[in-house]
Amino acid sequence: MSSEDLTAPLGMGKRRLVRLPFGLIGVGILSVIFTTTLIWIAVVDDPLGGEPVAVLPLDAVVEGVTSQDIEVVEIRPGIGDDLGPNLRPESAKDLMGPRYDMILRPDGLGPEAPVTSLSINPDSRVSERSDYGFLPKVSEAGVRPLDAYSRPVVNEFKSIPKIAVVITGLGLSETGTQNAISSLPPEVTFALAPYGEDLDLWMQQARTKGHELLLQLPLEPFDFPDNDPGPHTLLVSLRPAEMLDRLAYLLTRVTNYVGTIPEMGARFTSTKPSVEYLFEKLKSRGLMFVDNGTSSRSIAAQMATDKRLPFSGVDVVLDEVPRDDNIDAKLLQLEGIARSRGIAVAAGSALPVTVRQLQEWVQDLEERGLQLVPISATIDR
C-alpha cells in the first residue's frame, strides 16, 4: 500500500480503471454481421433484399438479331415537378402526324425500308407557283407537305423514350451550316433561316443526308423594334392582307420542309388573334408548327389544339448559355423529360460548341435506352 493510499480520506482511495478489450468486441460484432448475412442469403435466397428484378430465360441464340431489334421495357420514374409544361396533346385519337405511305422516296423504296436520303426536288403534289416562288399546299388527294417531306421513323418501339433535336439558324453562316450538316446524325432536324444565303443548296445537302427540315418564321418579340427579327417579320399590328403577303414571301424562301418554328416571337405567340390567323394559314398549307420554347406566355399549344394544327413544342433550349458544361446539363435534363413523358424536344443553334456536344451525346444514345427521331415524329406519337 502506498503512502498516498494511507493519507487519503476514508473511502477515497485511488481509482483503478478497467481496460475493456475493444478490439475483440469489434471483431465479434463483425463476425455476427457476416454470419447473419450468410444465413440470410442461404435461407431467403434474395441477396438484393427485395429489389425488383426481371429474369429472361435465353433458350436459344437467334442469328442476325441486333440490339435495335430488341424492345426496351422499363418503369419510367418521375423526376420532380420541374419538367416544364407538357406541350404535346395527351390524346391518341385523330392522329395528325405524317403519313409515311404518302412519301415519294428518291430510292423508290417503301416507308419501312431504312432511310438513306430524302427528296431534294419540290413535290408537285404539294407545291404551287406564286409571285414569290413555290408555296406549299395540300393536294387534292389530301397529301400535305408534312406527309411528303417527313423522314420515316424505322424500328419505332412504343416503350422507348424518344427525343427530337432541332438545330436552328442554318444558312446564316456557311461554316456553321456545313459543320452541322456534316457532323450531326440524320435524325436531327434542321431549321433554315429565311434570310440565309444559298438556302436551296443547304436544303439539298441536308435532305441528301436524310435530315428533316423546318423553316424559321420571324415573329414579333415584346421589345420590337429594338429587337428586330428582320424584314417581313409578322407583327400583331398587321392587317390580314399584309400579314398574308409577308407570310407568302417567307414560305417561298425554300422548299421541302415539314413545318415552321418561330424566330423570337414572344409577343406574337401570346396574342390570340394573331396566332389564330397564322395557324389557320399554316393548316391550310399542310404544315406543322413547333413552339420554340422561349416564352412562358405562349398560347401556341392551346391554339394548335383548337385549330387541329399538327404541333410540337420545345421542352429544353440547349445553348441559352453556350458553354460545354451548361449544354451537357441541359441534355441531361432532356433525357429526364423523355424518360418521364415518353417524348422530349430540344432546340439549339448551329454554334460549334452546340454541334460538338450533341455529336458526343448521341454516340451511345441507343445504349442508354433512348431513340433519336425527327421533329415530325413527336406530333402525336
XYZ file of C-alpha atoms in Angstrom:
381
model
C 0.000 0.000 0.000
C 1.432 3.390 -0.973
C 1.703 6.465 1.211
C -0.999 8.147 -0.908
C -3.446 5.369 -0.006
C -2.657 5.793 3.763
C -3.116 9.573 3.755
C -6.226 9.633 1.565
C -9.596 10.178 3.310
C -11.636 7.097 4.148
C -13.414 5.766 1.019
C -11.398 7.997 -1.341
C -8.643 5.617 -2.282
C -7.037 5.596 -5.723
C -9.459 4.588 -8.535
C -8.455 1.739 -10.769
C -9.528 1.802 -14.438
C -10.848 -1.370 -16.032
C -9.495 -1.863 -19.571
C -12.086 -3.338 -21.948
C -10.989 -5.456 -24.944
C -12.487 -3.153 -27.597
C -10.635 -4.911 -30.406
C -12.154 -8.270 -29.517
C -15.606 -6.682 -29.180
C -15.315 -5.144 -32.680
C -14.244 -8.433 -34.209
C -17.175 -10.135 -32.521
C -19.683 -7.625 -33.940
C -18.306 -8.000 -37.455
C -18.467 -11.801 -37.110
C -22.136 -11.616 -36.106
C -22.969 -9.337 -39.080
C -21.110 -11.594 -41.534
C -22.754 -14.752 -40.162
C -26.222 -13.137 -40.309
C -25.656 -12.121 -43.957
C -24.627 -15.652 -44.925
C -27.691 -17.117 -43.212
C -29.943 -14.505 -44.999
C -28.555 -15.421 -48.419
C -28.809 -19.146 -47.760
C -32.324 -19.127 -46.311
C -34.081 -16.237 -48.086
C -32.303 -16.686 -51.447
C -32.668 -12.962 -52.256
C -29.353 -11.152 -51.832
C -30.832 -7.998 -53.432
C -33.128 -7.510 -50.467
C -36.371 -7.283 -52.415
C -35.134 -5.005 -55.243
C -37.289 -5.578 -58.394
C -35.583 -7.747 -60.995
C -36.554 -9.272 -64.321
C -35.307 -12.710 -65.367
C -35.304 -13.595 -69.051
C -34.532 -17.215 -69.959
C -32.438 -17.485 -73.113
C -33.184 -20.927 -74.545
C -31.688 -20.271 -77.953
C -29.483 -17.866 -79.827
C -31.064 -16.167 -82.834
C -28.654 -15.202 -85.550
C -29.000 -11.812 -87.162
C -30.696 -10.173 -84.149
C -29.122 -6.880 -83.071
C -29.785 -4.555 -80.157
C -32.062 -2.460 -82.384
C -34.401 -5.455 -82.769
C -34.945 -5.790 -79.005
C -37.599 -3.607 -77.452
C -36.729 -1.902 -74.170
C -39.290 -2.315 -71.393
C -38.898 -0.001 -68.432
C -40.600 1.638 -65.472
C -40.367 5.372 -66.017
C -39.637 7.183 -62.754
C -40.815 10.699 -62.084
C -38.039 13.269 -61.745
C -39.834 16.030 -59.879
C -42.177 18.820 -60.766
C -39.722 20.995 -62.692
C -40.224 19.452 -66.132
C -41.995 22.494 -67.538
C -45.305 22.417 -69.379
C -46.211 19.398 -71.490
C -46.547 20.924 -74.957
C -47.999 17.867 -76.683
C -51.587 16.628 -76.582
C -52.164 13.534 -74.440
C -54.979 12.097 -76.552
C -54.159 9.392 -79.097
C -57.355 9.987 -81.070
C -57.405 11.527 -84.548
C -53.658 11.457 -85.112
C -52.297 14.407 -87.073
C -48.730 13.245 -87.635
C -47.159 12.415 -91.010
C -48.477 9.564 -93.131
C -45.354 7.813 -94.354
C -47.150 5.946 -97.132
C -47.572 9.305 -98.917
C -43.829 9.823 -99.323
C -42.251 9.502 -102.771
C -38.740 8.364 -101.864
C -35.862 9.049 -104.263
C -34.744 5.414 -103.905
C -38.233 4.159 -104.786
C -38.473 2.051 -101.617
C -41.375 1.848 -99.192
C -41.696 3.574 -95.803
C -40.398 0.541 -93.881
C -37.032 0.494 -95.673
C -34.063 2.196 -93.959
C -33.741 5.857 -94.917
C -30.536 6.912 -96.637
C -31.659 10.205 -98.194
C -34.755 12.357 -98.741
C -36.077 14.023 -101.888
C -34.461 17.327 -102.853
C -36.924 18.447 -105.540
C -40.277 20.093 -104.768
C -43.096 17.547 -104.858
C -45.579 18.742 -107.479
C -48.446 17.319 -105.450
C -47.804 19.693 -102.533
C -46.385 22.830 -104.165
C -47.779 25.634 -106.286
C -46.248 28.619 -108.040
C -46.762 32.144 -106.719
C -45.299 35.568 -107.408
C -42.606 34.882 -104.815
C -41.825 31.248 -105.658
C -43.104 27.787 -104.734
C -45.708 27.780 -101.962
C -46.577 24.615 -100.019
C -50.131 23.362 -100.403
C -52.394 20.400 -99.641
C -53.015 18.225 -102.698
C -56.474 17.367 -103.991
C -55.957 13.880 -102.565
C -55.204 15.326 -99.140
C -51.417 14.884 -99.196
C -49.685 17.536 -97.081
C -46.096 18.783 -97.230
C -45.882 17.304 -93.725
C -46.593 13.912 -95.310
C -44.479 14.307 -98.427
C -41.310 15.711 -96.815
C -41.181 13.914 -93.448
C -38.456 11.437 -92.552
C -39.964 7.970 -91.896
C -39.155 6.527 -88.468
C -37.905 2.948 -88.816
C -37.881 0.472 -85.897
C -40.115 2.612 -83.735
C -41.000 0.952 -80.428
C -43.713 2.446 -78.255
C -41.915 1.871 -74.964
C -38.629 3.554 -75.906
C -38.443 7.238 -74.872
C -37.975 9.456 -77.904
C -36.021 12.673 -78.317
C -36.108 15.166 -81.178
C -33.437 17.843 -81.603
C -33.922 20.942 -83.772
C -30.871 22.965 -84.829
C -31.822 26.476 -85.954
C -30.141 29.207 -87.977
C -28.941 27.107 -90.894
C -27.963 29.252 -93.854
C -26.756 32.241 -91.815
C -23.157 31.010 -91.587
C -21.586 28.908 -94.298
C -19.060 27.371 -91.893
C -21.617 26.702 -89.166
C -24.160 25.249 -91.594
C -21.644 22.935 -93.242
C -20.359 21.796 -89.855
C -23.863 20.924 -88.636
C -24.776 19.004 -91.795
C -21.545 17.019 -91.851
C -21.349 16.314 -88.086
C -24.844 15.502 -86.831
C -26.830 12.286 -87.415
C -29.679 12.350 -89.955
C -32.365 12.102 -87.249
C -31.536 15.661 -86.160
C -33.946 18.226 -87.649
C -32.579 21.433 -89.186
C -34.390 24.786 -89.299
C -33.442 27.097 -92.170
C -33.346 30.851 -91.578
C -35.361 32.717 -94.263
C -32.608 35.319 -94.603
C -29.805 32.819 -95.126
C -27.690 32.544 -98.249
C -27.957 29.648 -100.733
C -30.918 28.080 -98.943
C -31.702 25.744 -101.840
C -28.145 24.419 -101.737
C -28.277 23.816 -97.977
C -31.719 22.233 -98.304
C -30.405 19.790 -100.891
C -27.308 18.908 -98.867
C -29.273 18.405 -95.660
C -32.003 16.247 -97.219
C -29.455 14.223 -99.181
C -28.007 13.309 -95.789
C -31.535 12.398 -94.594
C -32.362 15.417 -92.415
C -35.929 16.643 -91.991
C -36.329 20.428 -92.343
C -38.270 23.279 -90.765
C -38.466 26.917 -91.841
C -37.950 29.657 -89.271
C -40.628 32.370 -89.167
C -39.631 35.798 -87.771
C -42.365 36.711 -85.276
C -42.698 39.880 -83.221
C -40.978 39.932 -79.782
C -42.088 42.167 -76.909
C -39.223 44.639 -77.388
C -39.732 45.154 -81.115
C -38.274 47.186 -82.896
C -35.295 47.366 -80.512
C -35.034 43.616 -81.013
C -35.896 43.056 -84.679
C -36.025 39.534 -86.184
C -35.606 41.004 -89.660
C -37.561 42.133 -92.731
C -41.027 40.650 -93.272
C -41.435 39.964 -89.547
C -45.012 39.015 -88.737
C -46.379 41.703 -86.397
C -49.546 41.661 -84.310
C -50.450 45.101 -85.728
C -50.544 43.940 -89.366
C -53.789 43.843 -91.288
C -54.719 40.370 -92.586
C -53.801 41.172 -96.203
C -50.367 42.464 -95.242
C -49.689 39.545 -92.901
C -50.720 37.087 -95.610
C -48.368 38.771 -98.102
C -45.437 38.634 -95.680
C -46.201 35.019 -94.834
C -46.299 34.086 -98.524
C -42.900 35.692 -99.038
C -41.389 33.789 -96.102
C -42.856 30.408 -97.053
C -41.302 30.619 -100.547
C -37.699 31.142 -99.367
C -37.066 27.392 -99.671
C -38.958 24.148 -100.288
C -39.160 20.587 -98.922
C -39.813 21.469 -95.270
C -42.455 19.931 -92.990
C -43.363 22.991 -90.950
C -42.276 26.186 -89.232
C -40.655 27.286 -85.976
C -40.579 30.892 -84.681
C -37.562 33.137 -84.615
C -38.198 35.159 -81.427
C -41.966 35.852 -81.308
C -42.827 36.134 -77.591
C -45.393 38.886 -78.201
C -46.852 37.275 -81.310
C -47.322 33.829 -79.731
C -49.114 35.379 -76.740
C -51.612 37.333 -78.895
C -54.668 35.201 -79.669
C -55.967 36.865 -82.887
C -52.517 36.788 -84.495
C -51.803 33.173 -83.528
C -55.260 32.127 -84.645
C -54.839 33.728 -88.074
C -51.346 32.279 -88.580
C -52.416 28.774 -87.574
C -55.364 28.821 -89.950
C -52.994 29.648 -92.818
C -50.399 27.055 -91.819
C -53.052 24.360 -91.549
C -54.411 25.236 -94.990
C -50.858 24.793 -96.320
C -50.422 21.364 -94.695
C -47.610 22.414 -92.359
C -46.837 21.768 -88.694
C -45.877 24.378 -86.098
C -43.127 23.965 -83.484
C -43.154 26.311 -80.489
C -39.550 27.374 -79.813
C -39.952 27.141 -76.032
C -38.597 30.626 -75.276
C -41.778 32.232 -73.905
C -43.805 31.065 -70.905
C -46.695 33.247 -72.149
C -47.123 31.388 -75.433
C -50.643 30.170 -76.212
C -49.496 28.214 -79.259
C -50.147 24.773 -77.751
C -53.766 25.500 -76.844
C -54.483 27.278 -80.140
C -52.983 24.376 -82.104
C -55.326 22.003 -80.288
C -58.304 24.251 -81.005
C -57.397 24.591 -84.695
C -56.269 20.958 -85.058
C -52.901 22.059 -86.365
C -50.073 19.492 -86.214
C -47.955 20.751 -83.328
C -44.921 20.092 -81.195
C -43.108 22.204 -78.619
C -39.540 22.620 -77.448
C -39.004 21.441 -73.863
C -35.335 22.424 -73.475
C -33.294 25.179 -75.132
C -29.785 23.752 -75.134
C -27.495 26.727 -75.591
C -29.006 29.747 -73.863
C -25.593 29.685 -72.171
C -23.278 28.378 -74.934
C -20.770 26.503 -72.768
C -19.889 22.812 -72.682
C -20.997 22.157 -69.117
C -24.257 24.107 -69.475
C -25.196 22.244 -72.667
C -24.368 18.894 -71.033
C -26.635 19.784 -68.103
C -29.459 20.665 -70.500
C -29.012 17.360 -72.327
C -29.267 15.504 -69.019
C -32.479 17.413 -68.264
C -33.758 16.483 -71.726
C -33.178 12.775 -71.052
C -35.092 13.020 -67.795
C -38.091 14.597 -69.510
C -38.048 11.929 -72.226
C -37.993 9.097 -69.691
C -40.800 10.681 -67.688
C -43.116 11.687 -70.553
C -42.044 9.402 -73.371
C -41.208 12.289 -75.730
C -38.941 15.329 -75.364
C -37.832 18.045 -77.779
C -34.723 20.222 -77.646
C -33.629 23.184 -79.731
C -30.242 24.777 -80.195
C -28.331 26.907 -82.669
C -25.664 25.812 -85.109
C -22.852 27.059 -82.874
C -19.686 24.912 -82.943
C -19.958 24.180 -79.208
C -23.573 23.024 -79.551
C -22.810 20.784 -82.517
C -19.768 19.320 -80.765
C -21.628 18.470 -77.554
C -24.529 16.941 -79.497
C -22.129 14.880 -81.570
C -20.655 13.368 -78.401
C -24.043 12.939 -76.707
C -25.666 10.879 -79.482
C -22.864 8.316 -79.709
C -24.308 5.952 -77.077
C -27.903 7.201 -77.015
C -29.404 3.841 -78.028
C -27.363 2.009 -75.397
C -28.954 4.319 -72.810
C -32.422 3.230 -73.985
C -33.346 6.382 -75.925
C -34.303 6.898 -79.569
C -33.491 9.991 -81.634
C -36.329 10.920 -84.008
C -37.167 13.776 -86.410
C -39.476 16.509 -85.175
C -42.496 15.248 -87.151
C -42.431 12.019 -85.117
C -43.284 13.983 -81.939
C -46.611 15.409 -83.109
C -48.902 12.751 -81.673
C -46.737 9.676 -81.141
